[in-house]
Amino acid sequence: MADIRLEGVGHSYDGGRTWALKPMTWTWRSGRAYALLGPSGCGKTTLLNIISGLLTPTTGRIWFDDREMTAVPTAGRDIAQVFQFPVLYEEMSVYDNLAFPLRNRKYPKAEVDRRVRQVSGMLGLDDHLRRRSRRLDPGRQQIVSLGRGLVRSGVAAVLLDEPLTVVDPAMKWTLRSTLKEIHRDTGHTFVYVTHDQTEALTFADEVVVVKDGEIVQAGEPTELFLSPAHEFVGHFIGSPGMNVLPAEVSDGVVSVGRAAVGRAVGDLPPGPVRIGIRPEFAVLDSAGSTPGVAGRVTGVDRMGSYDLVHVLVNGHDGPPPAERDGQTGQTGQTGQTGQTRQDGQDRQGGRAGQGGRAGQGGRVGHSLVVKTDAGTRFEPGDAGFVRFAADRAYLFRDAVRCGTVAALNGAPGEPEAHAPEDRVSRSGEA
Ligand SMILES: Nc1ncnc2c1ncn2[C@@H]1O[C@H](COP(=O)(O)OP(=O)(O)OP(=O)(O)O)[C@@H](O)[C@H]1O
């Protein structure tokens, strides 16, 4: 096992016109469990293939501790790699498939048998050991591929590229905890590629978030949730993701439209910023005065153990939209989870407001989601006043975090001083 260090490593598939992986310096520390998380096409597989030697980077050098490996082929790197789809010898038995990587490296027969049976036991393959692999369903075949990747001892790292994609959802939970146990038992470095935040957060000691070929933040799951360093991390982690609103810093005060929402902390020149607040840290009252933003409830998703209240705030556009138009909201039932929402409300694919302007029948504002305990009394059309929990709202410029919003000193209505009628859900609090 070794620390795997990428030094200025980048890759272009088109002779340098675009970078699938922008040159980066990064160390995978020996023995840690990493999740590499990002949307489709952000460069995760490219990064994995560079580590394993399947791909030679366009630029940069790779080190395993103090040994340079840039020109060393895959076979010389002692890396185990598991792909998204089964890679095995279909005509061989499950036993022989699991034994193959060991026999290939001349492990003694007794050791081969011991390790095959150990891995088979952990992955629930004992009853299938004598079966030909092609007789298994694709999910089970993938578990055999996983076993082939995990069977060796002393590998430099185990790289898993979305290994549970073809596995039955019911099995996924079990396998995920099995993988965690295997990581604990073997102490190998694991790099687990996924675009699924639940998979990443439940598996990893450290989550590395990639966007457009670069690492935008790496940290423990809680750190990424509580302290996103990039707007993308706020959107991608959390369910729903972070709300983002345009705001302004002036004389150290952060305002959304004309409403002051807090004090800017950070070395921030005045000017436009974007403010990010997770649904868990926004607090909804029926009325209030600054610090906070006035708006109108446009929908309620009743999720069972909590509710999501959608609020159209109009900090940039004067009074709340319904008042301006002399309208109150109309309720539309969307069924299933007991949601109520007004027609036309864009939930942005299940994510919280991402800075987009939400239009409703000619009214324009910004959509926010507030997570509350189950059974909120808010209904579409109600007036809603949203305050931001102190030190849990963040400021961004060019999508990168540049500050935090603190309570306005001594101001009436500071978030933590209030007893809101509809409290923020406790689930996401620090
Ligand atoms: N062999 C290739 N030739 C040309 N372009 C490629 C090749 N492989 C990947 N790319 C491009 O490089 C970028 C990164 O791809 P990569 O497969 O590394 O992303 P990913 O995050 O693993 O995506 P996914 O989750 O869909 O597998 C994408 O724009 C992709 O289209």
Short mmCIF file of C-alpha atoms and ligand atoms in Angstrom, two decimals:
data_model
loop_
_atom_site.label_atom_id
_atom_site.label_comp_id
_atom_site.label_asym_id
_atom_site.label_seq_id
_atom_site.Cartn_x
_atom_site.Cartn_y
_atom_site.Cartn_z
CA MET A 1 0.00 0.00 0.00
CA ALA A 2 1.14 3.49 -0.72
CA ASP A 3 0.08 7.10 -0.92
CA ILE A 4 -0.85 7.73 -4.55
CA ARG A 5 0.14 11.22 -5.60
CA LEU A 6 -0.95 12.94 -8.79
CA GLU A 7 1.34 15.82 -9.63
CA GLY A 8 -0.07 18.22 -12.22
CA VAL A 9 -1.94 15.32 -13.82
CA GLY A 10 -4.37 16.22 -16.59
CA HIS A 11 -5.87 14.56 -19.63
CA SER A 12 -7.18 15.69 -22.99
CA TYR A 13 -8.72 13.30 -25.52
CA ASP A 14 -8.49 15.84 -28.35
CA GLY A 15 -4.89 16.94 -28.44
CA GLY A 16 -5.24 19.67 -25.83
CA ARG A 17 -8.29 21.51 -27.19
CA THR A 18 -10.41 20.51 -24.18
CA TRP A 19 -9.49 18.90 -20.88
CA ALA A 20 -11.50 15.88 -19.70
CA LEU A 21 -9.39 16.21 -16.56
CA LYS A 22 -7.82 19.59 -15.84
CA PRO A 23 -4.24 19.41 -14.53
CA MET A 24 -4.45 18.73 -10.79
CA THR A 25 -2.25 17.88 -7.85
CA TRP A 26 -3.84 15.53 -5.38
CA THR A 27 -2.87 12.70 -2.99
CA TRP A 28 -4.93 9.59 -2.24
CA ARG A 29 -3.74 8.70 1.25
CA SER A 30 -2.95 5.08 1.97
CA GLY A 31 -5.73 3.08 3.64
CA ARG A 32 -8.50 5.66 3.28
CA ALA A 33 -11.95 5.06 1.76
CA TYR A 34 -12.65 7.73 -0.85
CA ALA A 35 -15.75 8.38 -2.90
CA LEU A 36 -15.21 10.20 -6.17
CA LEU A 37 -18.51 11.96 -6.72
CA GLY A 38 -19.68 13.98 -9.68
CA PRO A 39 -22.16 14.11 -12.56
CA SER A 40 -21.87 12.10 -15.75
CA GLY A 41 -18.97 13.22 -17.94
CA CYS A 42 -17.07 15.16 -15.26
CA GLY A 43 -13.94 13.00 -15.61
CA LYS A 44 -14.26 10.35 -12.87
CA THR A 45 -13.48 7.33 -15.06
CA THR A 46 -10.65 9.20 -16.75
CA LEU A 47 -9.11 9.85 -13.33
CA LEU A 48 -9.49 6.22 -12.26
CA ASN A 49 -7.98 4.91 -15.50
CA ILE A 50 -5.00 7.20 -15.05
CA ILE A 51 -4.38 5.80 -11.56
CA SER A 52 -4.61 2.21 -12.76
CA GLY A 53 -2.45 2.85 -15.82
CA LEU A 54 -5.16 2.08 -18.41
CA LEU A 55 -4.68 5.66 -19.59
CA THR A 56 -1.46 7.67 -19.82
CA PRO A 57 -2.15 11.27 -18.81
CA THR A 58 -1.47 14.02 -21.33
CA THR A 59 0.45 15.88 -18.67
CA GLY A 60 1.78 15.35 -15.16
CA ARG A 61 3.41 12.61 -13.10
CA ILE A 62 2.09 9.82 -10.85
CA TRP A 63 3.86 8.64 -7.71
CA PHE A 64 3.21 5.67 -5.41
CA ASP A 65 5.01 6.95 -2.30
CA ASP A 66 8.43 7.95 -3.69
CA ARG A 67 8.30 5.66 -6.76
CA GLU A 68 7.37 7.36 -10.00
CA MET A 69 4.78 5.24 -11.83
CA THR A 70 3.85 7.48 -14.77
CA ALA A 71 5.31 5.13 -17.38
CA VAL A 72 4.64 1.88 -15.49
CA PRO A 73 1.97 -0.25 -17.22
CA THR A 74 -1.15 -1.51 -15.41
CA ALA A 75 0.33 -4.93 -14.61
CA GLY A 76 3.19 -3.33 -12.72
CA ARG A 77 1.01 -1.10 -10.54
CA ASP A 78 -0.70 -3.76 -8.43
CA ILE A 79 -4.05 -2.04 -8.56
CA ALA A 80 -7.39 -3.87 -8.42
CA GLN A 81 -10.08 -2.30 -10.57
CA VAL A 82 -13.77 -3.14 -10.70
CA PHE A 83 -15.81 -1.75 -13.57
CA GLN A 84 -19.45 -0.76 -13.94
CA PHE A 85 -20.37 -3.99 -15.76
CA PRO A 86 -19.25 -7.57 -15.11
CA VAL A 87 -15.78 -8.47 -16.33
CA LEU A 88 -15.26 -12.21 -15.86
CA TYR A 89 -14.65 -15.46 -17.70
CA GLU A 90 -18.17 -16.68 -18.43
CA GLU A 91 -17.20 -20.28 -19.06
CA MET A 92 -15.31 -20.55 -15.76
CA SER A 93 -16.97 -21.40 -12.47
CA VAL A 94 -17.45 -18.68 -9.90
CA TYR A 95 -14.70 -20.30 -7.82
CA ASP A 96 -12.23 -20.21 -10.72
CA ASN A 97 -13.10 -16.63 -11.53
CA LEU A 98 -12.38 -15.59 -7.95
CA ALA A 99 -9.20 -17.67 -7.90
CA PHE A 100 -7.92 -16.32 -11.21
CA PRO A 101 -6.16 -13.13 -9.98
CA LEU A 102 -4.46 -15.19 -7.24
CA ARG A 103 -3.35 -18.10 -9.44
CA ASN A 104 -2.10 -15.58 -11.96
CA ARG A 105 0.18 -14.17 -9.28
CA LYS A 106 1.25 -17.64 -8.09
CA TYR A 107 -0.38 -17.58 -4.65
CA PRO A 108 0.01 -21.04 -2.97
CA LYS A 109 -2.98 -23.35 -3.53
CA ALA A 110 -4.08 -23.34 0.12
CA GLU A 111 -3.93 -19.54 0.23
CA VAL A 112 -5.97 -19.33 -2.98
CA ASP A 113 -8.64 -21.55 -1.43
CA ARG A 114 -8.64 -19.63 1.84
CA ARG A 115 -9.00 -16.24 0.17
CA VAL A 116 -11.62 -17.36 -2.36
CA ARG A 117 -13.78 -18.80 0.41
CA GLN A 118 -13.33 -15.70 2.57
CA VAL A 119 -14.43 -13.32 -0.21
CA SER A 120 -17.21 -15.66 -1.31
CA GLY A 121 -18.54 -15.76 2.24
CA MET A 122 -18.48 -11.97 2.58
CA LEU A 123 -20.28 -11.43 -0.74
CA GLY A 124 -22.85 -14.20 -0.31
CA LEU A 125 -21.51 -16.35 -3.16
CA ASP A 126 -21.01 -19.63 -1.25
CA ASP A 127 -23.97 -21.34 -2.90
CA HIS A 128 -22.80 -20.36 -6.36
CA LEU A 129 -19.12 -21.30 -6.26
CA ARG A 130 -19.46 -24.34 -8.54
CA ARG A 131 -21.79 -22.68 -11.05
CA ARG A 132 -20.61 -21.45 -14.41
CA SER A 133 -20.53 -17.65 -14.31
CA ARG A 134 -22.64 -17.26 -17.45
CA ARG A 135 -25.52 -18.98 -15.65
CA LEU A 136 -25.73 -16.17 -13.10
CA ASP A 137 -27.91 -13.09 -13.55
CA PRO A 138 -26.03 -9.84 -14.37
CA GLY A 139 -26.28 -8.57 -10.78
CA ARG A 140 -24.71 -11.72 -9.37
CA GLN A 141 -22.08 -11.68 -12.13
CA GLN A 142 -21.17 -8.17 -11.02
CA ILE A 143 -20.78 -9.38 -7.45
CA VAL A 144 -18.32 -11.99 -8.75
CA SER A 145 -16.43 -9.18 -10.55
CA LEU A 146 -16.38 -7.30 -7.26
CA GLY A 147 -14.97 -10.42 -5.58
CA ARG A 148 -12.23 -10.65 -8.21
CA GLY A 149 -11.22 -7.11 -7.34
CA LEU A 150 -11.23 -7.73 -3.60
CA VAL A 151 -9.59 -11.13 -3.41
CA ARG A 152 -5.94 -10.08 -3.52
CA SER A 153 -3.92 -8.93 -0.54
CA GLY A 154 -1.44 -6.07 -0.51
CA VAL A 155 -2.76 -4.13 -3.51
CA ALA A 156 -1.82 -0.47 -3.81
CA ALA A 157 -5.50 0.48 -4.16
CA VAL A 158 -8.90 -0.89 -5.05
CA LEU A 159 -10.65 1.24 -7.68
CA LEU A 160 -14.39 0.77 -8.02
CA ASP A 161 -16.10 2.44 -10.98
CA GLU A 162 -19.83 2.61 -10.17
CA PRO A 163 -19.68 -1.06 -9.17
CA LEU A 164 -23.29 -1.42 -8.04
CA THR A 165 -25.04 -0.02 -11.13
CA VAL A 166 -26.40 -3.39 -12.33
CA VAL A 167 -27.01 -4.78 -8.85
CA ASP A 168 -30.56 -5.16 -7.56
CA PRO A 169 -31.51 -2.13 -5.38
CA ALA A 170 -32.29 -4.39 -2.40
CA MET A 171 -28.79 -5.90 -2.61
CA LYS A 172 -27.12 -2.49 -2.94
CA TRP A 173 -27.59 -1.59 0.72
CA THR A 174 -26.16 -4.88 1.89
CA LEU A 175 -23.22 -4.71 -0.49
CA ARG A 176 -22.41 -1.16 0.46
CA SER A 177 -22.02 -2.10 4.10
CA THR A 178 -20.10 -5.23 3.07
CA LEU A 179 -17.70 -3.04 1.13
CA LYS A 180 -17.24 -0.83 4.15
CA GLU A 181 -16.47 -3.88 6.29
CA ILE A 182 -14.01 -5.16 3.70
CA HIS A 183 -12.34 -1.78 3.70
CA ARG A 184 -12.02 -1.90 7.48
CA ASP A 185 -10.69 -5.48 7.44
CA THR A 186 -8.16 -5.08 4.64
CA GLY A 187 -7.04 -1.50 5.24
CA HIS A 188 -6.67 -1.06 1.47
CA THR A 189 -7.10 2.35 -0.14
CA PHE A 190 -10.51 2.36 -1.81
CA VAL A 191 -11.57 4.84 -4.47
CA TYR A 192 -15.26 4.42 -5.20
CA VAL A 193 -16.64 6.29 -8.20
CA THR A 194 -20.29 7.22 -8.13
CA HIS A 195 -22.72 9.93 -9.15
CA ASP A 196 -25.03 8.93 -6.31
CA GLN A 197 -24.57 11.06 -3.19
CA THR A 198 -26.10 8.44 -0.88
CA GLU A 199 -23.58 5.87 -2.06
CA ALA A 200 -20.76 8.36 -1.64
CA LEU A 201 -21.79 9.62 1.78
CA THR A 202 -22.47 6.18 3.27
CA PHE A 203 -19.29 4.58 1.97
CA ALA A 204 -16.52 7.13 2.24
CA ASP A 205 -14.24 8.57 4.91
CA GLU A 206 -13.63 11.36 2.45
CA VAL A 207 -15.76 12.49 -0.50
CA VAL A 208 -13.99 14.10 -3.45
CA VAL A 209 -16.41 16.17 -5.53
CA VAL A 210 -15.52 16.62 -9.19
CA LYS A 211 -17.07 19.03 -11.66
CA ASP A 212 -15.99 19.73 -15.24
CA GLY A 213 -12.70 17.89 -14.83
CA GLU A 214 -11.59 19.42 -11.57
CA ILE A 215 -11.88 18.73 -7.85
CA VAL A 216 -14.08 21.46 -6.37
CA GLN A 217 -14.03 20.21 -2.77
CA ALA A 218 -12.93 17.19 -0.75
CA GLY A 219 -13.85 16.43 2.82
CA GLU A 220 -15.80 14.33 5.23
CA PRO A 221 -19.51 14.01 4.40
CA THR A 222 -20.57 16.30 7.26
CA GLU A 223 -18.10 18.97 6.19
CA LEU A 224 -19.45 18.97 2.64
CA PHE A 225 -22.99 19.27 3.95
CA LEU A 226 -22.34 21.97 6.54
CA SER A 227 -19.68 23.93 4.78
CA PRO A 228 -19.85 23.79 0.98
CA ALA A 229 -16.87 25.54 -0.59
CA HIS A 230 -18.51 25.71 -4.00
CA GLU A 231 -22.09 26.29 -5.13
CA PHE A 232 -22.01 22.98 -6.99
CA VAL A 233 -21.28 21.08 -3.76
CA GLY A 234 -24.27 22.79 -2.16
CA HIS A 235 -26.51 21.64 -5.02
CA PHE A 236 -25.10 18.18 -5.44
CA ILE A 237 -24.99 17.18 -1.78
CA GLY A 238 -28.16 17.36 0.24
CA SER A 239 -31.70 16.45 -0.62
CA PRO A 240 -33.00 18.81 -1.75
CA GLY A 241 -29.83 20.79 -2.44
CA MET A 242 -28.88 24.26 -1.25
CA ASN A 243 -31.02 27.28 -2.19
CA VAL A 244 -29.13 30.03 -3.98
CA LEU A 245 -30.32 33.63 -4.27
CA PRO A 246 -28.75 36.76 -5.72
CA ALA A 247 -27.72 39.18 -2.96
CA GLU A 248 -25.64 42.29 -2.38
CA VAL A 249 -22.95 43.20 0.14
CA SER A 250 -22.87 46.84 1.20
CA ASP A 251 -21.25 48.33 4.32
CA GLY A 252 -20.77 44.80 5.64
CA VAL A 253 -24.50 44.00 5.46
CA VAL A 254 -25.90 41.30 3.17
CA SER A 255 -29.22 42.15 1.53
CA VAL A 256 -31.57 40.19 -0.67
CA GLY A 257 -33.29 42.92 -2.60
CA ARG A 258 -34.09 45.60 -0.04
CA ALA A 259 -34.19 43.18 2.88
CA ALA A 260 -31.13 42.86 5.11
CA VAL A 261 -30.53 39.22 5.99
CA GLY A 262 -27.31 39.36 8.03
CA ARG A 263 -23.78 40.59 8.42
CA ALA A 264 -21.09 39.59 5.90
CA VAL A 265 -18.15 37.72 7.40
CA GLY A 266 -15.08 37.43 5.22
CA ASP A 267 -12.80 39.79 3.39
CA LEU A 268 -15.49 40.94 1.01
CA PRO A 269 -15.47 43.99 -1.21
CA PRO A 270 -18.98 45.42 -1.66
CA GLY A 271 -20.99 44.26 -4.66
CA PRO A 272 -23.15 41.43 -5.91
CA VAL A 273 -22.83 37.95 -4.41
CA ARG A 274 -24.94 34.83 -4.32
CA ILE A 275 -26.21 33.62 -1.01
CA GLY A 276 -26.53 29.88 -0.36
CA ILE A 277 -28.79 28.49 2.35
CA ARG A 278 -29.71 24.86 2.83
CA PRO A 279 -33.42 24.05 3.26
CA GLU A 280 -32.52 22.69 6.74
CA PHE A 281 -31.17 26.07 7.87
CA ALA A 282 -33.91 28.35 6.58
CA VAL A 283 -36.60 29.17 9.13
CA LEU A 284 -40.16 30.00 8.10
CA ASP A 285 -42.55 32.29 9.98
CA SER A 286 -45.79 33.86 8.87
CA ALA A 287 -44.45 37.35 9.29
CA GLY A 288 -41.39 39.21 10.45
CA SER A 289 -39.08 42.12 9.89
CA THR A 290 -35.48 42.15 8.77
CA PRO A 291 -33.20 40.29 8.99
CA GLY A 292 -35.07 38.00 6.64
CA VAL A 293 -37.00 37.93 3.38
CA ALA A 294 -40.73 38.15 2.79
CA GLY A 295 -42.45 35.87 0.31
CA ARG A 296 -45.40 33.69 -0.52
CA VAL A 297 -45.78 29.94 -0.08
CA THR A 298 -46.22 28.30 -3.48
CA GLY A 299 -46.27 24.63 -2.56
CA VAL A 300 -45.83 22.07 0.18
CA ASP A 301 -44.33 18.62 -0.35
CA ARG A 302 -45.35 16.34 2.50
CA MET A 303 -42.53 13.82 2.62
CA GLY A 304 -43.66 11.78 5.62
CA SER A 305 -41.03 12.49 8.24
CA TYR A 306 -40.61 16.13 7.16
CA ASP A 307 -42.18 18.74 4.88
CA LEU A 308 -40.67 20.87 2.14
CA VAL A 309 -42.26 24.29 1.88
CA HIS A 310 -41.64 26.22 -1.34
CA VAL A 311 -41.55 29.97 -0.93
CA LEU A 312 -41.35 32.55 -3.67
CA VAL A 313 -39.35 35.44 -2.25
CA ASN A 314 -39.11 38.65 -4.13
CA GLY A 315 -36.36 40.58 -2.42
CA HIS A 316 -35.58 42.22 -5.75
CA ASP A 317 -39.12 43.05 -6.72
CA GLY A 318 -40.81 44.96 -3.92
CA PRO A 319 -43.76 43.53 -2.00
CA PRO A 320 -44.65 39.84 -2.04
CA PRO A 321 -45.95 38.84 -5.47
CA ALA A 322 -49.45 37.85 -4.42
CA GLU A 323 -49.94 41.18 -2.64
CA ARG A 324 -48.62 43.08 -5.63
CA ASP A 325 -50.99 41.26 -7.95
CA GLY A 326 -53.87 41.24 -5.51
CA GLN A 327 -53.97 37.43 -5.74
CA THR A 328 -53.75 34.61 -3.32
CA GLY A 329 -52.31 31.25 -4.20
CA GLN A 330 -54.42 28.46 -5.58
CA THR A 331 -53.87 24.95 -4.49
CA GLY A 332 -53.16 22.14 -6.90
CA GLN A 333 -53.01 18.60 -5.55
CA THR A 334 -50.25 16.51 -7.04
CA GLY A 335 -51.13 13.38 -5.09
CA GLN A 336 -48.54 10.71 -4.30
CA THR A 337 -46.65 12.14 -1.34
CA GLY A 338 -49.52 14.43 -0.40
CA GLN A 339 -47.92 17.39 -2.09
CA THR A 340 -49.76 20.62 -2.60
CA ARG A 341 -48.39 23.23 -4.91
CA GLN A 342 -49.49 25.96 -7.21
CA ASP A 343 -49.53 25.25 -10.90
CA GLY A 344 -46.48 26.56 -12.66
CA GLN A 345 -44.09 26.23 -9.73
CA ASP A 346 -40.82 24.85 -10.99
CA ARG A 347 -39.22 22.51 -8.51
CA GLN A 348 -36.08 22.27 -10.60
CA GLY A 349 -35.86 18.52 -10.78
CA GLY A 350 -36.35 17.96 -7.08
CA ARG A 351 -33.48 20.23 -6.09
CA ALA A 352 -33.81 23.39 -4.12
CA GLY A 353 -33.84 26.74 -5.85
CA GLN A 354 -30.60 27.17 -7.74
CA GLY A 355 -30.62 30.87 -8.21
CA GLY A 356 -33.18 30.71 -10.97
CA ARG A 357 -36.00 33.20 -11.12
CA ALA A 358 -39.35 31.59 -10.74
CA GLY A 359 -42.19 33.14 -12.71
CA GLN A 360 -45.84 32.70 -11.84
CA GLY A 361 -48.59 34.20 -13.93
CA GLY A 362 -46.43 37.25 -14.67
CA ARG A 363 -45.04 37.48 -11.13
CA VAL A 364 -41.33 37.10 -10.76
CA GLY A 365 -39.26 36.18 -7.74
CA HIS A 366 -36.79 33.64 -6.45
CA SER A 367 -37.81 30.23 -5.29
CA LEU A 368 -36.61 28.91 -1.92
CA VAL A 369 -37.26 25.58 -0.24
CA VAL A 370 -37.57 25.39 3.55
CA LYS A 371 -37.42 22.02 5.31
CA THR A 372 -39.75 21.84 8.29
CA ASP A 373 -40.96 19.19 10.68
CA ALA A 374 -43.82 17.10 9.32
CA GLY A 375 -47.27 18.66 9.60
CA THR A 376 -46.48 22.26 8.71
CA ARG A 377 -49.55 24.46 8.85
CA PHE A 378 -48.36 26.48 5.85
CA GLU A 379 -50.43 26.16 2.70
CA PRO A 380 -49.93 27.55 -0.80
CA GLY A 381 -50.89 31.20 -0.88
CA ASP A 382 -49.85 31.88 2.72
CA ALA A 383 -47.47 34.73 3.44
CA GLY A 384 -44.10 33.40 4.54
CA PHE A 385 -41.14 35.16 6.09
CA VAL A 386 -37.82 33.35 5.71
CA ARG A 387 -34.86 33.87 8.00
CA PHE A 388 -31.44 32.29 7.70
CA ALA A 389 -29.83 30.43 10.62
CA ALA A 390 -26.78 32.41 11.69
CA ASP A 391 -23.45 31.14 10.30
CA ARG A 392 -25.23 28.58 8.10
CA ALA A 393 -25.76 30.82 5.08
CA TYR A 394 -22.80 31.26 2.76
CA LEU A 395 -21.74 33.82 0.20
CA PHE A 396 -20.41 32.89 -3.23
CA ARG A 397 -18.71 34.78 -6.01
CA ASP A 398 -18.07 33.03 -9.31
CA ALA A 399 -19.55 29.94 -7.61
CA VAL A 400 -16.68 29.83 -5.08
CA ARG A 401 -17.37 30.51 -1.41
CA CYS A 402 -16.13 33.92 -0.31
CA GLY A 403 -17.87 34.46 3.05
CA THR A 404 -20.51 33.61 5.59
CA VAL A 405 -23.64 35.40 6.76
CA ALA A 406 -23.67 36.09 10.51
CA ALA A 407 -26.45 37.50 12.62
CA LEU A 408 -26.86 41.25 12.53
CA ASN A 409 -25.52 42.22 15.95
CA GLY A 410 -28.26 43.10 18.34
CA ALA A 411 -30.82 43.37 15.61
CA PRO A 412 -34.34 42.34 16.47
CA GLY A 413 -35.39 39.18 14.75
CA GLU A 414 -31.98 37.51 14.67
CA PRO A 415 -32.56 33.93 13.58
CA GLU A 416 -31.42 32.23 16.75
CA ALA A 417 -33.35 34.68 18.98
CA HIS A 418 -36.71 33.88 17.40
CA ALA A 419 -39.20 31.24 18.32
CA PRO A 420 -40.52 30.55 14.85
CA GLU A 421 -44.02 29.24 14.46
CA ASP A 422 -42.76 26.58 12.14
CA ARG A 423 -39.32 25.41 13.20
CA VAL A 424 -36.59 24.15 10.98
CA SER A 425 -36.31 20.37 10.92
CA ARG A 426 -33.67 19.12 13.37
CA SER A 427 -32.43 16.41 11.04
CA GLY A 428 -29.80 18.43 9.25
CA GLU A 429 -28.57 20.59 12.09
CA ALA A 430 -25.01 20.49 13.28
N1 LIG B 1 -12.16 7.64 -25.13
C1 LIG B 1 -12.63 8.87 -25.15
N2 LIG B 1 -12.48 9.66 -26.23
C2 LIG B 1 -12.94 10.92 -26.27
N3 LIG B 1 -13.56 11.53 -25.23
C3 LIG B 1 -13.73 10.80 -24.12
C4 LIG B 1 -13.29 9.44 -24.02
N4 LIG B 1 -13.60 8.98 -22.79
C5 LIG B 1 -14.22 10.01 -22.15
N5 LIG B 1 -14.29 11.09 -22.95
C6 LIG B 1 -14.88 12.40 -22.59
O1 LIG B 1 -14.18 12.88 -21.45
C7 LIG B 1 -15.05 13.48 -20.51
C8 LIG B 1 -14.94 12.77 -19.16
O2 LIG B 1 -15.41 11.44 -19.34
P1 LIG B 1 -15.40 10.36 -18.16
O3 LIG B 1 -15.91 9.08 -18.74
O4 LIG B 1 -14.08 10.38 -17.52
O5 LIG B 1 -16.48 11.00 -17.18
P2 LIG B 1 -17.30 10.29 -16.00
O6 LIG B 1 -17.42 11.31 -14.94
O7 LIG B 1 -16.66 9.01 -15.65
O8 LIG B 1 -18.70 10.04 -16.71
P3 LIG B 1 -19.74 8.83 -16.45
O9 LIG B 1 -20.25 8.99 -15.04
O10 LIG B 1 -20.79 9.09 -17.47
O11 LIG B 1 -19.00 7.56 -16.67
C9 LIG B 1 -16.44 13.39 -21.14
O12 LIG B 1 -16.69 14.61 -21.80
C10 LIG B 1 -16.33 12.27 -22.14
O13 LIG B 1 -17.21 12.45 -23.22
#
